[in-house]
Amino acid sequence: MKKKLRRLAVTAGVTVAVIAPLAGTAAAVVVTTATRQGSLTQAGPLAEHGFPAWYRDSNGVRLEACTTLDDPLCSTLPDEVPNPDAPVSYPDNFPGEFFYQLAGAQMTLANGVDFGLGMDLEGAWAAEEVRDGDQMVFGRIRIRFDAVEGTRYRITHPYGVDDLTATDRGVNMTEDIGTTPGAFGQALSSRVGPFLKWDPSIAPAAPAGYIGDPGVDHRVIGSPYGTNFVHVEQLDTASGAVVADLGTTDLFSVQGRYATNSGVDIDQATYTVGSDGTGVIEVYASSEPGQSIEVSANAALGFRATKLRGSNGHYYGRFPVTGSVPPGAEIEVVNSSDRPVAKKKRKLVDVIRVTDARYDADNGTLTVAATSSDADATPPQLSVTGFGPINGPFTGVLAPPAAVTVTSSSGGSTTVPLTGSGRAFVPDLPVANAVAVTGAVAGQRVTLDGAGSTGAIDAYSWTQTGGPAVILTGAATPTASFVATQAGTYDFRLIVSGPGGASLPVTVHITVTGAAPAVAKAGADQSVVRGRTVALDGSASTGAETYQWRQVSGPAVTLTGATSAKPTFAYPALTLPAAPGPNATYVYNNDPVVLELTATNPAGSSTARVTVRPVAETFTGLTVRYRTGNNEWRISGTSSLLAGQRITAVLGGTLAGRVVGTPATVDAAGAFSIRVTGPNPGTIRTLSLVSTTGGQVLGFPVTVTN
């Protein structure tokens, strides 16, 4: 078999994903825009190994699982079974993976690289071990070839078009859809489908009973887009334009065997037994139309092998039973049309009929009445899931589910919706909540806040119940206020009302002290890096009704929010000496900014000051060299501030001299460097430095070399 693409580990639970089995998987984008014509449409009944016996596509093609070792045209690999010398059997000697369709193409691209494409419908195990319940079937698209990292490609193939960008591992894309154990229908939404098969117009014809011979590359049909070929193009990374045509092939290796068996599923198997000990068993089954479906003889239940009646793939049968149905009794249904005969067993359960399911909201009671089809001398126990055995109404039920499930000790179960009764609900009585500011001063306006009241509220009502009389503003709103005319205790009551009625009243007490001047508190002194925003805080001031900030000294700043408790300003950067200089009038000013807050109320005002100093900056590791041979300056060092500030160098022991070069910017590590040609220092052998964040060094020695 020429097929070389093999399965790697798949993470269970991923239903629609691009799986990355190896590091460096290519970034993949599915870009197919053509209308899809066809897909997989149906998963067949489960076979004895727990996988669907077959899958059907929109062309009516059914392929069965290739799980044996003795068919070279539809075989699993010997290394996938524990003992390749023994027949395949479930579960002791069953393959770890197998295929319904195994299809692929290989070619050498124009650049000499080997290309591989796989398009498979694969059966496997979630944990890569044969374990019942871990069965999964997924559709897989896999593309692999060596490529330079970052290069972009478009691959057109029978199941679409993929736009891929290579990583450090080249192009290595795997898409697995349907890897949830037991969810066999998920594979129907994969890109695999319809099945590919040999083109019948091209000799030789496919072997009878197979879509092709996997050992012979052949042209195929079946692409839902009409692209029964592989075409690889290299694209421009940015624009997507084609920059190279790397290769095309229309030859594929395909493996798949047409399904001859139809299988059978038991959809439901129930029994009914009357009080006289006689009854029937009802069986609902499904398979392909026209099958011979029958129930096997069961002496314990009292009937012989009998056919079911079928129509359009559905099968039904009624069979007599005499006496009690033993607990755990099973029936077997077979498809005698299959070779080997397909068999299924299912436990018999009783039929539950719910005659009453209602909830009384006034009394909090849930009433459920039900009967079992098992009316034998000892009927089964019926229970309501989440509530317990049915022995009368369930009480104390505050919030029932929308539907109840009644289960039987004989295995039956049914779910029905609830109906409700009782008075309609109205909103609860609202709850009033009132608060007021503390530390009120005579002459101030005091706010009463009822916004914290809860419930459905239509109206608020504030009334004064104690203290010197005041005029209450906003008495019918959540927030009322008044001006305290004198010191004393003021009492106010709040009632809120709504559709649920009026709340109980709540009272708030406000103690008003005699008028006292506001006390300003401008906050603690600060140190900040020049160029950054400074936040002032005067909120600790007491009795303040208004705030006013002003600058007293230091570099001029612009206050934002100067009449609020918390204004801000940007500490200005230090002005550098202008190039080329000299700068006889340059003044270095690293003074702090001093600001004053005035807090005021009707009784008076006070002031407080706060000082904001620039953070000190130092330079270390300074080297200053001038080379006479090429008239070049090399100046470097490290600042204690990692702020991205600029640094200027000036000839001489002050900052009034000639500027050397343009300002250097301090990097993220605090380092800076100036490397310029000229000016010639002449007889000057010192240099001064200054930064926009206030750092300075005066009269640093200059090393002069050739």
Coordinates of C-alpha atoms in Angstrom, one line a residue, residues 124-360:
A124 CA -9.7 5.4 16.7
W125 CA -9.8 5.5 20.5
A126 CA -9.7 8.7 22.6
A127 CA -7.0 7.4 24.9
E128 CA -5.3 5.3 22.2
E129 CA -6.4 2.1 24.0
V130 CA -9.2 -0.3 23.1
R131 CA -11.7 0.6 25.7
D132 CA -15.5 0.6 25.4
G133 CA -16.9 4.1 25.4
D134 CA -13.8 5.7 23.9
Q135 CA -14.7 5.0 20.3
M136 CA -14.6 8.0 18.0
V137 CA -14.7 8.6 14.2
F138 CA -13.3 11.8 12.7
G139 CA -12.6 13.3 9.3
R140 CA -9.0 14.3 8.8
I141 CA -7.2 16.6 6.4
R142 CA -3.4 16.5 6.7
I143 CA -0.9 18.4 4.6
R144 CA 2.9 18.1 5.0
F145 CA 6.0 19.3 3.2
D146 CA 9.3 21.0 4.0
A147 CA 9.3 24.8 3.6
V148 CA 11.2 27.9 4.7
E149 CA 9.6 29.5 7.8
G150 CA 7.3 32.4 6.9
T151 CA 6.7 31.3 3.3
R152 CA 3.0 31.2 2.2
Y153 CA 1.2 28.6 0.1
R154 CA -2.1 27.8 -1.4
I155 CA -3.1 24.1 -1.7
T156 CA -6.1 23.2 -3.8
H157 CA -7.3 19.6 -3.2
P158 CA -10.5 17.6 -3.6
Y159 CA -11.9 18.8 -0.2
G160 CA -11.2 22.5 -0.5
V161 CA -8.5 25.2 -0.6
D162 CA -6.0 25.8 2.3
D163 CA -3.9 29.0 2.7
L164 CA -0.9 27.9 4.8
T165 CA 2.1 29.8 6.2
A166 CA 5.2 27.6 7.1
T167 CA 6.7 27.7 10.6
D168 CA 10.1 26.5 11.7
R169 CA 8.8 22.9 11.1
G170 CA 7.7 23.7 7.5
V171 CA 4.1 23.1 6.5
N172 CA 2.6 20.5 8.9
M173 CA -1.2 21.0 9.1
T174 CA -3.7 18.5 10.6
E175 CA -7.4 19.1 10.9
D176 CA -9.5 16.5 12.8
I177 CA -13.2 17.0 13.1
G178 CA -15.3 14.6 15.2
T179 CA -13.0 13.5 18.1
T180 CA -15.7 13.4 20.8
P181 CA -16.0 9.8 21.9
G182 CA -19.4 8.3 20.9
A183 CA -20.5 11.4 18.9
F184 CA -20.2 9.6 15.6
G185 CA -22.4 12.2 13.8
Q186 CA -19.7 14.9 14.2
A187 CA -17.7 13.4 11.4
L188 CA -20.5 14.3 9.0
S189 CA -19.5 18.0 9.4
S190 CA -15.9 17.4 8.5
R191 CA -14.5 18.3 5.1
V192 CA -14.1 14.7 4.1
G193 CA -17.1 13.7 1.9
P194 CA -18.4 12.6 -0.5
F195 CA -16.1 9.6 -0.7
L196 CA -13.5 9.6 -3.4
K197 CA -13.4 6.6 -5.8
W198 CA -11.6 5.6 -9.0
D199 CA -12.8 7.5 -12.1
P200 CA -14.8 4.8 -14.0
S201 CA -14.0 6.4 -17.3
I202 CA -10.3 5.7 -16.8
A203 CA -8.9 2.1 -17.1
P204 CA -8.4 0.0 -15.2
A205 CA -11.8 -0.2 -13.3
A206 CA -11.8 -0.4 -9.6
P207 CA -11.9 -4.0 -8.1
A208 CA -15.5 -5.1 -7.6
G209 CA -16.7 -4.1 -4.2
Y210 CA -14.1 -1.4 -3.6
I211 CA -13.6 2.3 -4.4
G212 CA -10.1 1.5 -5.7
D213 CA -6.9 -0.4 -5.1
P214 CA -4.7 1.5 -2.6
G215 CA -1.6 0.1 -4.2
V216 CA -2.3 1.7 -7.5
D217 CA -2.4 5.5 -8.0
H218 CA -5.4 6.5 -10.1
R219 CA -7.6 9.4 -11.1
V220 CA -10.6 9.9 -8.9
I221 CA -14.1 11.4 -8.8
G222 CA -16.1 12.6 -5.8
S223 CA -14.8 16.1 -4.9
P224 CA -17.6 18.3 -3.7
Y225 CA -16.0 21.2 -5.5
G226 CA -15.1 19.4 -8.8
T227 CA -11.3 19.7 -7.8
N228 CA -10.3 16.1 -8.3
F229 CA -6.6 17.1 -8.2
V230 CA -3.9 18.7 -6.0
H231 CA -2.4 22.0 -7.0
V232 CA 0.4 23.7 -4.9
E233 CA 1.2 27.4 -5.4
Q234 CA 3.6 29.7 -3.5
L235 CA 2.1 33.1 -2.7
D236 CA 3.4 36.5 -1.9
T237 CA 3.3 36.7 1.9
A238 CA 1.6 40.1 2.0
S239 CA -0.5 40.4 -1.1
G240 CA -1.4 36.7 -1.7
A241 CA -0.3 36.9 -5.4
V242 CA 1.0 33.7 -7.0
V243 CA 4.8 33.8 -7.2
A244 CA 5.5 30.2 -8.1
D245 CA 3.5 27.2 -9.4
L246 CA 5.1 24.2 -7.6
G247 CA 3.2 21.2 -8.9
T248 CA -0.1 19.5 -9.8
T249 CA -1.2 15.8 -9.7
D250 CA -4.5 14.1 -10.3
L251 CA -3.3 10.6 -9.1
F252 CA -4.5 9.4 -5.7
S253 CA -4.2 6.3 -3.6
V254 CA -7.7 5.4 -2.2
Q255 CA -8.8 2.5 0.1
G256 CA -12.4 1.7 1.0
R257 CA -14.9 -1.2 0.8
Y258 CA -18.5 -0.8 -0.2
A259 CA -20.7 -1.8 2.7
T260 CA -22.6 -5.1 2.2
N261 CA -24.0 -5.4 5.6
S262 CA -26.7 -3.0 6.9
G263 CA -26.5 -3.8 10.7
V264 CA -29.4 -3.1 13.1
D265 CA -30.2 -0.7 15.9
I266 CA -32.7 -1.3 18.7
D267 CA -34.3 2.1 19.2
Q268 CA -36.6 1.0 22.0
A269 CA -37.7 -2.3 23.7
T270 CA -40.6 -2.1 26.2
Y271 CA -43.0 -4.5 27.9
T272 CA -46.5 -4.4 29.1
V273 CA -47.9 -6.9 31.6
G274 CA -51.5 -6.9 32.9
S275 CA -52.7 -8.0 36.3
D276 CA -53.6 -11.4 34.7
G277 CA -49.9 -12.0 34.0
T278 CA -50.2 -11.7 30.2
G279 CA -48.8 -9.0 28.0
V280 CA -46.7 -8.0 25.1
I281 CA -43.2 -6.8 24.3
E282 CA -42.8 -4.0 21.7
V283 CA -39.7 -3.6 19.8
Y284 CA -38.7 -0.6 17.6
A285 CA -35.6 -1.1 15.4
S286 CA -33.9 0.6 12.5
S287 CA -31.7 -0.5 9.6
E288 CA -31.5 -0.1 5.8
P289 CA -34.8 -0.6 4.0
G290 CA -35.7 -4.1 2.8
Q291 CA -33.8 -6.0 5.5
S292 CA -34.9 -9.2 7.3
I293 CA -35.1 -8.0 10.9
E294 CA -36.3 -10.4 13.5
V295 CA -36.4 -11.0 17.3
S296 CA -34.6 -14.1 18.5
A297 CA -36.5 -16.8 20.3
N298 CA -36.6 -16.3 24.1
A299 CA -38.0 -19.3 26.0
A300 CA -37.9 -17.4 29.4
L301 CA -40.3 -14.8 28.0
G302 CA -42.3 -17.3 26.0
F303 CA -41.9 -16.5 22.3
R304 CA -40.1 -17.9 19.3
A305 CA -38.0 -16.2 16.6
T306 CA -40.3 -13.8 14.8
K307 CA -39.8 -11.1 12.1
L308 CA -40.5 -7.4 12.6
R309 CA -42.5 -5.4 10.2
G310 CA -40.5 -2.8 8.2
S311 CA -41.1 0.4 6.3
N312 CA -38.5 2.9 5.0
G313 CA -35.8 1.6 7.3
H314 CA -38.0 1.5 10.4
Y315 CA -39.0 -1.9 12.0
Y316 CA -41.6 -2.8 14.5
G317 CA -42.8 -5.9 16.3
R318 CA -45.2 -7.0 19.1
F319 CA -44.5 -10.3 20.9
P320 CA -46.4 -12.1 23.5
V321 CA -45.1 -12.6 27.1
T322 CA -46.6 -14.8 29.7
G323 CA -46.0 -14.2 33.4
S324 CA -43.7 -11.7 35.1
V325 CA -40.8 -10.2 33.2
P326 CA -37.6 -11.1 35.2
P327 CA -35.6 -8.1 36.3
G328 CA -32.9 -7.3 33.8
A329 CA -34.5 -9.4 31.0
E330 CA -33.1 -8.7 27.5
I331 CA -34.3 -9.3 24.0
E332 CA -32.1 -9.9 21.0
V333 CA -32.8 -8.5 17.5
V334 CA -30.8 -9.7 14.5
N335 CA -30.5 -8.7 10.9
S336 CA -30.5 -12.1 9.2
S337 CA -29.8 -10.4 5.8
D338 CA -26.2 -9.6 7.0
R339 CA -23.3 -11.9 6.7
P340 CA -22.1 -12.3 9.3
V341 CA -25.5 -11.8 11.0
A342 CA -25.7 -8.5 12.9
K343 CA -27.0 -8.8 16.4
K344 CA -28.1 -6.4 19.1
K345 CA -29.4 -6.9 22.6
R346 CA -31.3 -4.5 24.8
K347 CA -32.7 -4.6 28.3
L348 CA -36.5 -4.6 28.5
V349 CA -38.1 -1.6 30.4
D350 CA -41.6 -0.8 31.3
V351 CA -43.6 2.1 29.8
I352 CA -44.3 5.0 32.1
R353 CA -47.5 7.1 31.6
V354 CA -47.8 10.3 33.6
T355 CA -51.4 11.2 34.3
D356 CA -50.8 14.3 36.4
A357 CA -47.9 16.7 36.8
R358 CA -48.7 20.0 38.4
Y359 CA -47.3 22.6 40.8
D360 CA -49.4 24.6 43.3

